[in-house]
């Protein structure tokens, strides 16, 4: 059993779960305390030790099923006669010429050791990372299919080898065993193919639920930014200015009350100990803590820009509620625009951003490359005090979405919020990678009108 | 050893009034065996806090609760000197103090003499123990609930990690205090932010989701004994459908219980369209949510 748990941990790591050695040891130490024949207990033991957040849990569930159900039919007595032949076939596969990494990973997978194969799939997902920072490397942005092709070919070779193996052993293996063996191995090859095609729930996790919003602004608040008439735009600006005033008042009032009045009794008394208990010096409460740092990453392709610009205006109008706001725009690479907003008021800054020659407005949007370069150049802007806000539709022209990097950013940040101007129904159609991104965020929201924007900003500031 | 095995744990929790899945029982049992904290995640109102209370009730231990929030620091979580009290004592004991320093040749000597009495000022008497220190000092084993730990700041989390790893604290004036018994620790989180890997490694993880209909009915019947079985079944089924509606605030077990209570006091015996519409404000905190349920009410009360 211990061996199996080590193997399971290896497979889970290969599939991207972070499991520390101490966690494996803890699980092993507790193993004798549960009834391993009671699956609820056994699974709960592994889950409690290996899946330590809601996000990891979904992935864990899938791996658990793969490892202890799909790949473990050989534990059943009925398939016992098949086992030695599976081993023979595995040896035959790894000795095939020309050898290939994919083929030997598949061979192990067929023999119920999926770690190498899962690792291979995981590396496909994040391929091209090596080229980070450099020019767009070949392969970095080729379609997913092209990247998967060598593995697909290896699966094909394995299938052909299986037919050959069965034919060659027609006289040596009993026909019933041969039939079971065929069924068994073909089933596993099918599982391997499904994992490769991403049809599996390994990636299809449930996205964060999206709370609806408070309806504050009626019709104007419901109209998508992109559809506003010029007259409505004017009213929108007024409503936004008013909201900013109100929020500043609410946060500002608190600040004033504290710096003006409210002495801090404890600190005053503590000081008084030094002066024979006479409170010579009144101490006041410190300024209330500000709401941390903000890093915004804005997609500036057409459809998103109408939302992103209003969000930027709001954030900078409320700038003094935060320690620091840094902003980046991107088409296929992140480009810092903080200084435009530091130097000018929002409207002028927006115009400058739109005319910044460094931003290739005509280029196809590339989220994967943007994330790679962001990690390479700007990752130090993100700390445990930072709330990272991505504003984008997640449409990346079928490039590698590099969702692993987004996960890395989330791990460094205090919170990761994704605002998508598209209604949820469109998220997973066409080239939208929203499905991959959404599960990694602490919060995902639709943001296409004033009601939604106001709600989001209110939550950020108050 | 508080529990002998998983099944005994389940029975203890059930007896303490907590409807308990095999998974919950297993994790609670393993945490007790390993002396590790449990980090409980899940949507609002699914019984995260209640689990800690039930463990305390079940084991007959005191529950010590630390509620986390932004800005929570050591003085609120661990201990604080009671300056006001120290000051008061200084005032009252002024004569004794002047006795102590009378005859001192110099100011320096007077200081020395006072310093010699320092222990009197920094003693347990003036120490205000906050939840963490209380848990560590307790002569009997306790359950320590660190509620909504995701609301605390990263700095506080680092500090907590230190406390949770060796259950001892050093108070410079008094020395090191080590827990006599490792408390049973429950941390709860609503996933406002991710906890650090280090903290997660230290804990066993438990995710509590909305309960299945069977479990929820069990909770309702236990908490609201006067409710008929049929009505409880309808109520829980309707709640399941309402939860599927993607509301701003998905109603939780607390709302189910409030609803059951309301129906009981209205003395209805079956959940009709009209009854749902007239009690909507019990389940929906937001106007739009109520609107949404109103639209779907036919589907919500469609019982076989
Ligand atoms: N399994 C259960 N058995 C009995 N009662 C339960 C159970 N789960 C929840 N309850 C009841 O439901 C209500 C809400 O539970 P609780 O306050 O523990 O939720 P919570 O998960 O801590 O919520 P929040 O995230 O809002 O703090 C309480 O009245 C509690 O008694
Ligand atoms: Mg709670």
PDB file of C-alpha atoms in Angstrom, chain B residues 40-303:
ATOM      1  CA  UNK B  40     -11.939  23.896   6.902  1.00  0.00           C
ATOM      2  CA  UNK B  41     -13.005  25.579   3.687  1.00  0.00           C
ATOM      3  CA  UNK B  42     -16.428  25.917   2.151  1.00  0.00           C
ATOM      4  CA  UNK B  43     -19.216  28.330   1.249  1.00  0.00           C
ATOM      5  CA  UNK B  44     -20.851  30.480   3.925  1.00  0.00           C
ATOM      6  CA  UNK B  45     -23.157  28.774   6.362  1.00  0.00           C
ATOM      7  CA  UNK B  46     -22.339  25.122   5.692  1.00  0.00           C
ATOM      8  CA  UNK B  47     -21.307  24.481   9.265  1.00  0.00           C
ATOM      9  CA  UNK B  48     -17.596  25.245   9.424  1.00  0.00           C
ATOM     10  CA  UNK B  49     -17.816  27.112  12.695  1.00  0.00           C
ATOM     11  CA  UNK B  50     -20.392  24.680  13.988  1.00  0.00           C
ATOM     12  CA  UNK B  51     -17.963  21.796  13.447  1.00  0.00           C
ATOM     13  CA  UNK B  52     -15.510  23.257  15.958  1.00  0.00           C
ATOM     14  CA  UNK B  53     -18.319  23.836  18.414  1.00  0.00           C
ATOM     15  CA  UNK B  54     -19.558  20.281  17.964  1.00  0.00           C
ATOM     16  CA  UNK B  55     -16.082  18.858  18.570  1.00  0.00           C
ATOM     17  CA  UNK B  56     -15.881  20.887  21.777  1.00  0.00           C
ATOM     18  CA  UNK B  57     -19.322  19.742  22.900  1.00  0.00           C
ATOM     19  CA  UNK B  58     -18.612  16.152  21.937  1.00  0.00           C
ATOM     20  CA  UNK B  59     -15.357  16.003  23.845  1.00  0.00           C
ATOM     21  CA  UNK B  60     -16.661  18.103  26.707  1.00  0.00           C
ATOM     22  CA  UNK B  61     -13.895  20.636  26.181  1.00  0.00           C
ATOM     23  CA  UNK B  62     -13.888  24.379  26.408  1.00  0.00           C
ATOM     24  CA  UNK B  63     -14.103  26.179  23.062  1.00  0.00           C
ATOM     25  CA  UNK B  64     -11.743  29.121  22.684  1.00  0.00           C
ATOM     26  CA  UNK B  65     -12.482  31.277  19.677  1.00  0.00           C
ATOM     27  CA  UNK B  66     -10.256  33.687  17.829  1.00  0.00           C
ATOM     28  CA  UNK B  67     -12.169  35.669  15.233  1.00  0.00           C
ATOM     29  CA  UNK B  68      -9.842  36.968  12.503  1.00  0.00           C
ATOM     30  CA  UNK B  69     -10.141  40.251  10.631  1.00  0.00           C
ATOM     31  CA  UNK B  70      -7.972  42.628   8.688  1.00  0.00           C
ATOM     32  CA  UNK B  71      -5.583  44.314  11.076  1.00  0.00           C
ATOM     33  CA  UNK B  72      -5.766  41.647  13.789  1.00  0.00           C
ATOM     34  CA  UNK B  73      -2.428  41.569  15.591  1.00  0.00           C
ATOM     35  CA  UNK B  74      -0.626  39.796  18.399  1.00  0.00           C
ATOM     36  CA  UNK B  75      -1.956  42.065  21.132  1.00  0.00           C
ATOM     37  CA  UNK B  76      -5.492  41.012  20.221  1.00  0.00           C
ATOM     38  CA  UNK B  77      -4.661  37.388  19.553  1.00  0.00           C
ATOM     39  CA  UNK B  78      -1.999  36.475  22.088  1.00  0.00           C
ATOM     40  CA  UNK B  79      -1.647  38.783  25.093  1.00  0.00           C
ATOM     41  CA  UNK B  80      -1.406  42.352  26.166  1.00  0.00           C
ATOM     42  CA  UNK B  81      -0.176  44.117  29.303  1.00  0.00           C
ATOM     43  CA  UNK B  82      -2.945  45.868  31.144  1.00  0.00           C
ATOM     44  CA  UNK B  83      -1.471  49.329  31.338  1.00  0.00           C
ATOM     45  CA  UNK B  84      -4.446  50.904  33.010  1.00  0.00           C
ATOM     46  CA  UNK B  85      -4.336  48.338  35.774  1.00  0.00           C
ATOM     47  CA  UNK B  86      -0.587  48.676  36.194  1.00  0.00           C
ATOM     48  CA  UNK B  87      -1.060  52.402  36.471  1.00  0.00           C
ATOM     49  CA  UNK B  88      -3.790  52.077  39.012  1.00  0.00           C
ATOM     50  CA  UNK B  89      -1.640  49.801  41.155  1.00  0.00           C
ATOM     51  CA  UNK B  90       1.266  52.223  40.864  1.00  0.00           C
ATOM     52  CA  UNK B  91      -0.929  55.042  42.092  1.00  0.00           C
ATOM     53  CA  UNK B  92      -2.345  53.092  44.991  1.00  0.00           C
ATOM     54  CA  UNK B  93       1.008  51.684  45.989  1.00  0.00           C
ATOM     55  CA  UNK B  94       2.681  55.056  45.745  1.00  0.00           C
ATOM     56  CA  UNK B  95       3.714  55.036  49.383  1.00  0.00           C
ATOM     57  CA  UNK B  96       5.282  51.615  49.117  1.00  0.00           C
ATOM     58  CA  UNK B  97       7.217  52.834  46.175  1.00  0.00           C
ATOM     59  CA  UNK B  98       8.519  55.842  47.986  1.00  0.00           C
ATOM     60  CA  UNK B  99       9.425  53.580  50.902  1.00  0.00           C
ATOM     61  CA  UNK B 100      11.404  51.451  48.517  1.00  0.00           C
ATOM     62  CA  UNK B 101      13.337  54.347  47.153  1.00  0.00           C
ATOM     63  CA  UNK B 102      13.687  56.366  50.358  1.00  0.00           C
ATOM     64  CA  UNK B 103      17.217  56.678  51.526  1.00  0.00           C
ATOM     65  CA  UNK B 104      18.571  56.052  48.064  1.00  0.00           C
ATOM     66  CA  UNK B 105      21.756  58.000  47.653  1.00  0.00           C
ATOM     67  CA  UNK B 106      21.226  58.852  44.026  1.00  0.00           C
ATOM     68  CA  UNK B 107      18.581  58.746  41.344  1.00  0.00           C
ATOM     69  CA  UNK B 108      20.506  55.862  39.824  1.00  0.00           C
ATOM     70  CA  UNK B 109      20.212  53.872  43.023  1.00  0.00           C
ATOM     71  CA  UNK B 110      16.494  54.605  43.268  1.00  0.00           C
ATOM     72  CA  UNK B 111      16.079  53.279  39.745  1.00  0.00           C
ATOM     73  CA  UNK B 112      18.000  50.153  40.663  1.00  0.00           C
ATOM     74  CA  UNK B 113      15.715  49.516  43.595  1.00  0.00           C
ATOM     75  CA  UNK B 114      12.606  49.964  41.487  1.00  0.00           C
ATOM     76  CA  UNK B 115      14.016  47.726  38.816  1.00  0.00           C
ATOM     77  CA  UNK B 116      14.482  45.049  41.474  1.00  0.00           C
ATOM     78  CA  UNK B 117      10.730  45.177  42.021  1.00  0.00           C
ATOM     79  CA  UNK B 118       9.931  45.052  38.314  1.00  0.00           C
ATOM     80  CA  UNK B 119       8.601  41.533  38.610  1.00  0.00           C
ATOM     81  CA  UNK B 120       5.738  42.891  40.622  1.00  0.00           C
ATOM     82  CA  UNK B 121       4.622  44.975  37.652  1.00  0.00           C
ATOM     83  CA  UNK B 122       5.133  42.437  34.926  1.00  0.00           C
ATOM     84  CA  UNK B 123       3.454  39.473  36.505  1.00  0.00           C
ATOM     85  CA  UNK B 124       0.543  37.316  35.463  1.00  0.00           C
ATOM     86  CA  UNK B 125      -1.666  39.694  37.398  1.00  0.00           C
ATOM     87  CA  UNK B 126      -1.291  42.379  34.754  1.00  0.00           C
ATOM     88  CA  UNK B 127      -1.267  40.049  31.801  1.00  0.00           C
ATOM     89  CA  UNK B 128      -4.401  40.084  29.707  1.00  0.00           C
ATOM     90  CA  UNK B 129      -4.496  36.710  27.978  1.00  0.00           C
ATOM     91  CA  UNK B 130      -6.088  36.703  24.521  1.00  0.00           C
ATOM     92  CA  UNK B 131      -7.437  33.530  22.879  1.00  0.00           C
ATOM     93  CA  UNK B 132      -4.123  32.012  21.757  1.00  0.00           C
ATOM     94  CA  UNK B 133      -2.460  32.388  25.134  1.00  0.00           C
ATOM     95  CA  UNK B 134      -5.619  31.179  26.845  1.00  0.00           C
ATOM     96  CA  UNK B 135      -5.518  28.023  24.765  1.00  0.00           C
ATOM     97  CA  UNK B 136      -1.852  27.478  25.557  1.00  0.00           C
ATOM     98  CA  UNK B 137      -2.198  28.145  29.290  1.00  0.00           C
ATOM     99  CA  UNK B 138      -5.317  26.098  29.802  1.00  0.00           C
ATOM    100  CA  UNK B 139      -4.757  23.295  32.307  1.00  0.00           C
ATOM    101  CA  UNK B 140      -7.382  21.159  30.540  1.00  0.00           C
ATOM    102  CA  UNK B 141      -7.318  20.317  26.822  1.00  0.00           C
ATOM    103  CA  UNK B 142      -9.367  22.759  24.737  1.00  0.00           C
ATOM    104  CA  UNK B 143     -10.698  23.217  21.214  1.00  0.00           C
ATOM    105  CA  UNK B 144      -9.223  26.301  19.585  1.00  0.00           C
ATOM    106  CA  UNK B 145     -11.301  27.804  16.779  1.00  0.00           C
ATOM    107  CA  UNK B 146      -9.479  30.269  14.542  1.00  0.00           C
ATOM    108  CA  UNK B 147     -12.413  31.578  12.576  1.00  0.00           C
ATOM    109  CA  UNK B 148     -12.175  33.161   9.107  1.00  0.00           C
ATOM    110  CA  UNK B 149      -8.404  33.019   9.040  1.00  0.00           C
ATOM    111  CA  UNK B 150      -8.488  34.164   5.397  1.00  0.00           C
ATOM    112  CA  UNK B 151      -9.492  37.637   6.621  1.00  0.00           C
ATOM    113  CA  UNK B 152      -6.256  38.090   8.563  1.00  0.00           C
ATOM    114  CA  UNK B 153      -3.138  39.681   7.083  1.00  0.00           C
ATOM    115  CA  UNK B 154      -0.214  37.665   5.739  1.00  0.00           C
ATOM    116  CA  UNK B 155       1.968  38.879   8.631  1.00  0.00           C
ATOM    117  CA  UNK B 156      -0.490  37.512  11.107  1.00  0.00           C
ATOM    118  CA  UNK B 157      -0.621  34.239   9.239  1.00  0.00           C
ATOM    119  CA  UNK B 158       3.151  33.903   9.582  1.00  0.00           C
ATOM    120  CA  UNK B 159       2.882  34.529  13.297  1.00  0.00           C
ATOM    121  CA  UNK B 160       0.069  32.011  13.600  1.00  0.00           C
ATOM    122  CA  UNK B 161       2.166  29.438  11.823  1.00  0.00           C
ATOM    123  CA  UNK B 162       4.835  29.824  14.476  1.00  0.00           C
ATOM    124  CA  UNK B 163       2.348  29.360  17.274  1.00  0.00           C
ATOM    125  CA  UNK B 164       0.737  26.361  15.607  1.00  0.00           C
ATOM    126  CA  UNK B 165       4.031  24.597  15.048  1.00  0.00           C
ATOM    127  CA  UNK B 166       5.192  24.336  18.648  1.00  0.00           C
ATOM    128  CA  UNK B 167       2.329  25.643  20.783  1.00  0.00           C
ATOM    129  CA  UNK B 168       4.607  27.715  22.899  1.00  0.00           C
ATOM    130  CA  UNK B 169       5.032  31.425  23.287  1.00  0.00           C
ATOM    131  CA  UNK B 170       7.697  33.526  24.885  1.00  0.00           C
ATOM    132  CA  UNK B 171       6.684  36.544  26.918  1.00  0.00           C
ATOM    133  CA  UNK B 172       9.931  38.463  27.430  1.00  0.00           C
ATOM    134  CA  UNK B 173       9.088  39.496  31.000  1.00  0.00           C
ATOM    135  CA  UNK B 174       7.790  36.130  32.103  1.00  0.00           C
ATOM    136  CA  UNK B 175       9.545  33.495  30.069  1.00  0.00           C
ATOM    137  CA  UNK B 176       8.327  30.731  27.818  1.00  0.00           C
ATOM    138  CA  UNK B 177       4.949  29.092  28.200  1.00  0.00           C
ATOM    139  CA  UNK B 178       4.391  25.752  26.581  1.00  0.00           C
ATOM    140  CA  UNK B 179       0.993  24.164  26.130  1.00  0.00           C
ATOM    141  CA  UNK B 180       0.288  21.343  28.560  1.00  0.00           C
ATOM    142  CA  UNK B 181      -2.017  19.764  26.013  1.00  0.00           C
ATOM    143  CA  UNK B 182      -1.930  20.329  22.297  1.00  0.00           C
ATOM    144  CA  UNK B 183      -5.326  21.927  21.599  1.00  0.00           C
ATOM    145  CA  UNK B 184      -7.586  20.550  18.899  1.00  0.00           C
ATOM    146  CA  UNK B 185      -7.337  23.386  16.377  1.00  0.00           C
ATOM    147  CA  UNK B 186      -9.916  24.223  13.711  1.00  0.00           C
ATOM    148  CA  UNK B 187      -9.182  26.994  11.220  1.00  0.00           C
ATOM    149  CA  UNK B 188     -12.004  28.115   8.943  1.00  0.00           C
ATOM    150  CA  UNK B 189     -11.751  29.941   5.648  1.00  0.00           C
ATOM    151  CA  UNK B 190     -14.210  31.331   3.123  1.00  0.00           C
ATOM    152  CA  UNK B 191     -11.488  31.433   0.515  1.00  0.00           C
ATOM    153  CA  UNK B 192     -11.286  35.219   0.467  1.00  0.00           C
ATOM    154  CA  UNK B 193      -7.619  34.705  -0.200  1.00  0.00           C
ATOM    155  CA  UNK B 194      -5.385  31.650  -0.419  1.00  0.00           C
ATOM    156  CA  UNK B 195      -3.504  30.635   2.656  1.00  0.00           C
ATOM    157  CA  UNK B 196       0.250  30.156   2.392  1.00  0.00           C
ATOM    158  CA  UNK B 197       1.686  26.780   1.437  1.00  0.00           C
ATOM    159  CA  UNK B 198       3.480  26.592   4.778  1.00  0.00           C
ATOM    160  CA  UNK B 199       0.221  26.907   6.676  1.00  0.00           C
ATOM    161  CA  UNK B 200      -1.518  24.432   4.408  1.00  0.00           C
ATOM    162  CA  UNK B 201       1.262  21.916   4.884  1.00  0.00           C
ATOM    163  CA  UNK B 202       0.839  22.161   8.632  1.00  0.00           C
ATOM    164  CA  UNK B 203      -2.892  21.375   8.424  1.00  0.00           C
ATOM    165  CA  UNK B 204      -5.228  18.670   7.272  1.00  0.00           C
ATOM    166  CA  UNK B 205      -7.597  20.066   4.714  1.00  0.00           C
ATOM    167  CA  UNK B 206     -11.348  19.628   4.806  1.00  0.00           C
ATOM    168  CA  UNK B 207     -13.778  21.018   2.273  1.00  0.00           C
ATOM    169  CA  UNK B 208     -17.393  21.149   3.373  1.00  0.00           C
ATOM    170  CA  UNK B 209     -19.904  21.652   0.580  1.00  0.00           C
ATOM    171  CA  UNK B 210     -23.650  22.183   0.716  1.00  0.00           C
ATOM    172  CA  UNK B 211     -25.068  19.017   2.260  1.00  0.00           C
ATOM    173  CA  UNK B 212     -26.983  16.440   0.260  1.00  0.00           C
ATOM    174  CA  UNK B 213     -30.754  16.383   0.736  1.00  0.00           C
ATOM    175  CA  UNK B 214     -30.668  13.476   3.158  1.00  0.00           C
ATOM    176  CA  UNK B 215     -28.142  15.139   5.466  1.00  0.00           C
ATOM    177  CA  UNK B 216     -29.859  18.484   5.332  1.00  0.00           C
ATOM    178  CA  UNK B 217     -33.187  16.937   6.231  1.00  0.00           C
ATOM    179  CA  UNK B 218     -31.490  15.294   9.190  1.00  0.00           C
ATOM    180  CA  UNK B 219     -30.190  18.678  10.349  1.00  0.00           C
ATOM    181  CA  UNK B 220     -33.607  20.324   9.943  1.00  0.00           C
ATOM    182  CA  UNK B 221     -35.454  17.579  11.801  1.00  0.00           C
ATOM    183  CA  UNK B 222     -32.986  17.660  14.654  1.00  0.00           C
ATOM    184  CA  UNK B 223     -32.960  21.423  15.022  1.00  0.00           C
ATOM    185  CA  UNK B 224     -36.662  22.074  14.411  1.00  0.00           C
ATOM    186  CA  UNK B 225     -38.280  19.023  15.971  1.00  0.00           C
ATOM    187  CA  UNK B 226     -41.888  20.138  15.435  1.00  0.00           C
ATOM    188  CA  UNK B 227     -41.656  20.045  11.646  1.00  0.00           C
ATOM    189  CA  UNK B 228     -43.404  17.202   9.841  1.00  0.00           C
ATOM    190  CA  UNK B 229     -41.235  14.824   7.882  1.00  0.00           C
ATOM    191  CA  UNK B 230     -43.101  15.573   4.684  1.00  0.00           C
ATOM    192  CA  UNK B 231     -42.650  19.321   4.998  1.00  0.00           C
ATOM    193  CA  UNK B 232     -38.974  18.889   5.840  1.00  0.00           C
ATOM    194  CA  UNK B 233     -38.538  16.830   2.683  1.00  0.00           C
ATOM    195  CA  UNK B 234     -40.279  19.430   0.517  1.00  0.00           C
ATOM    196  CA  UNK B 235     -38.319  22.211   2.118  1.00  0.00           C
ATOM    197  CA  UNK B 236     -34.971  20.579   1.496  1.00  0.00           C
ATOM    198  CA  UNK B 237     -35.867  19.659  -2.086  1.00  0.00           C
ATOM    199  CA  UNK B 238     -36.997  23.227  -2.779  1.00  0.00           C
ATOM    200  CA  UNK B 239     -33.797  24.550  -1.235  1.00  0.00           C
ATOM    201  CA  UNK B 240     -31.716  22.339  -3.514  1.00  0.00           C
ATOM    202  CA  UNK B 241     -33.475  23.834  -6.554  1.00  0.00           C
ATOM    203  CA  UNK B 242     -33.064  27.366  -5.253  1.00  0.00           C
ATOM    204  CA  UNK B 243     -29.335  26.790  -4.776  1.00  0.00           C
ATOM    205  CA  UNK B 244     -29.062  25.826  -8.433  1.00  0.00           C
ATOM    206  CA  UNK B 245     -30.348  29.274  -9.472  1.00  0.00           C
ATOM    207  CA  UNK B 246     -27.021  31.146  -9.415  1.00  0.00           C
ATOM    208  CA  UNK B 247     -28.055  33.775  -6.916  1.00  0.00           C
ATOM    209  CA  UNK B 248     -25.971  36.575  -5.532  1.00  0.00           C
ATOM    210  CA  UNK B 249     -26.077  34.868  -2.175  1.00  0.00           C
ATOM    211  CA  UNK B 250     -26.788  31.168  -2.307  1.00  0.00           C
ATOM    212  CA  UNK B 251     -28.869  30.270   0.731  1.00  0.00           C
ATOM    213  CA  UNK B 252     -27.148  27.980   3.162  1.00  0.00           C
ATOM    214  CA  UNK B 253     -28.057  25.712   6.041  1.00  0.00           C
ATOM    215  CA  UNK B 254     -28.740  28.711   8.265  1.00  0.00           C
ATOM    216  CA  UNK B 255     -31.389  29.901   5.786  1.00  0.00           C
ATOM    217  CA  UNK B 256     -32.909  26.435   5.610  1.00  0.00           C
ATOM    218  CA  UNK B 257     -33.203  26.451   9.377  1.00  0.00           C
ATOM    219  CA  UNK B 258     -34.698  29.960   9.455  1.00  0.00           C
ATOM    220  CA  UNK B 259     -37.138  28.947   6.766  1.00  0.00           C
ATOM    221  CA  UNK B 260     -38.158  25.824   8.634  1.00  0.00           C
ATOM    222  CA  UNK B 261     -38.691  27.887  11.758  1.00  0.00           C
ATOM    223  CA  UNK B 262     -40.829  30.376   9.846  1.00  0.00           C
ATOM    224  CA  UNK B 263     -42.978  27.627   8.293  1.00  0.00           C
ATOM    225  CA  UNK B 264     -43.441  26.051  11.676  1.00  0.00           C
ATOM    226  CA  UNK B 265     -44.695  29.267  13.213  1.00  0.00           C
ATOM    227  CA  UNK B 266     -47.003  29.847  10.210  1.00  0.00           C
ATOM    228  CA  UNK B 267     -48.341  26.336  10.833  1.00  0.00           C
ATOM    229  CA  UNK B 268     -48.369  25.355   7.169  1.00  0.00           C
ATOM    230  CA  UNK B 269     -48.287  21.663   6.379  1.00  0.00           C
ATOM    231  CA  UNK B 270     -47.201  21.737   2.778  1.00  0.00           C
ATOM    232  CA  UNK B 271     -44.971  23.932   0.672  1.00  0.00           C
ATOM    233  CA  UNK B 272     -47.163  25.666  -1.918  1.00  0.00           C
ATOM    234  CA  UNK B 273     -46.413  28.429  -4.361  1.00  0.00           C
ATOM    235  CA  UNK B 274     -48.125  30.942  -2.084  1.00  0.00           C
ATOM    236  CA  UNK B 275     -46.222  29.850   0.975  1.00  0.00           C
ATOM    237  CA  UNK B 276     -42.888  30.206  -0.814  1.00  0.00           C
ATOM    238  CA  UNK B 277     -43.783  33.651  -2.122  1.00  0.00           C
ATOM    239  CA  UNK B 278     -44.835  34.900   1.290  1.00  0.00           C
ATOM    240  CA  UNK B 279     -41.684  33.664   3.027  1.00  0.00           C
ATOM    241  CA  UNK B 280     -39.155  34.602   0.364  1.00  0.00           C
ATOM    242  CA  UNK B 281     -37.496  37.248   2.505  1.00  0.00           C
ATOM    243  CA  UNK B 282     -36.351  34.535   4.906  1.00  0.00           C
ATOM    244  CA  UNK B 283     -34.259  32.799   2.241  1.00  0.00           C
ATOM    245  CA  UNK B 284     -33.150  35.688   0.048  1.00  0.00           C
ATOM    246  CA  UNK B 285     -31.157  38.563   1.452  1.00  0.00           C
ATOM    247  CA  UNK B 286     -31.141  40.492  -1.817  1.00  0.00           C
ATOM    248  CA  UNK B 287     -34.059  41.854  -3.740  1.00  0.00           C
ATOM    249  CA  UNK B 288     -32.813  40.527  -7.088  1.00  0.00           C
ATOM    250  CA  UNK B 289     -32.414  37.070  -5.593  1.00  0.00           C
ATOM    251  CA  UNK B 290     -36.002  37.150  -4.388  1.00  0.00           C
ATOM    252  CA  UNK B 291     -37.062  38.292  -7.858  1.00  0.00           C
ATOM    253  CA  UNK B 292     -35.197  35.392  -9.430  1.00  0.00           C
ATOM    254  CA  UNK B 293     -36.819  32.831  -7.137  1.00  0.00           C
ATOM    255  CA  UNK B 294     -40.241  34.375  -7.810  1.00  0.00           C
ATOM    256  CA  UNK B 295     -39.748  33.788 -11.530  1.00  0.00           C
ATOM    257  CA  UNK B 296     -38.899  30.147 -10.963  1.00  0.00           C
ATOM    258  CA  UNK B 297     -41.359  29.443  -8.205  1.00  0.00           C
ATOM    259  CA  UNK B 298     -43.398  26.920 -10.194  1.00  0.00           C
ATOM    260  CA  UNK B 299     -40.339  24.800 -10.682  1.00  0.00           C
ATOM    261  CA  UNK B 300     -39.201  25.191  -7.102  1.00  0.00           C
ATOM    262  CA  UNK B 301     -42.406  23.776  -5.624  1.00  0.00           C
ATOM    263  CA  UNK B 302     -42.988  21.025  -8.163  1.00  0.00           C
ATOM    264  CA  UNK B 303     -43.167  17.963  -5.950  1.00  0.00           C
TER     265      UNK B 303
END
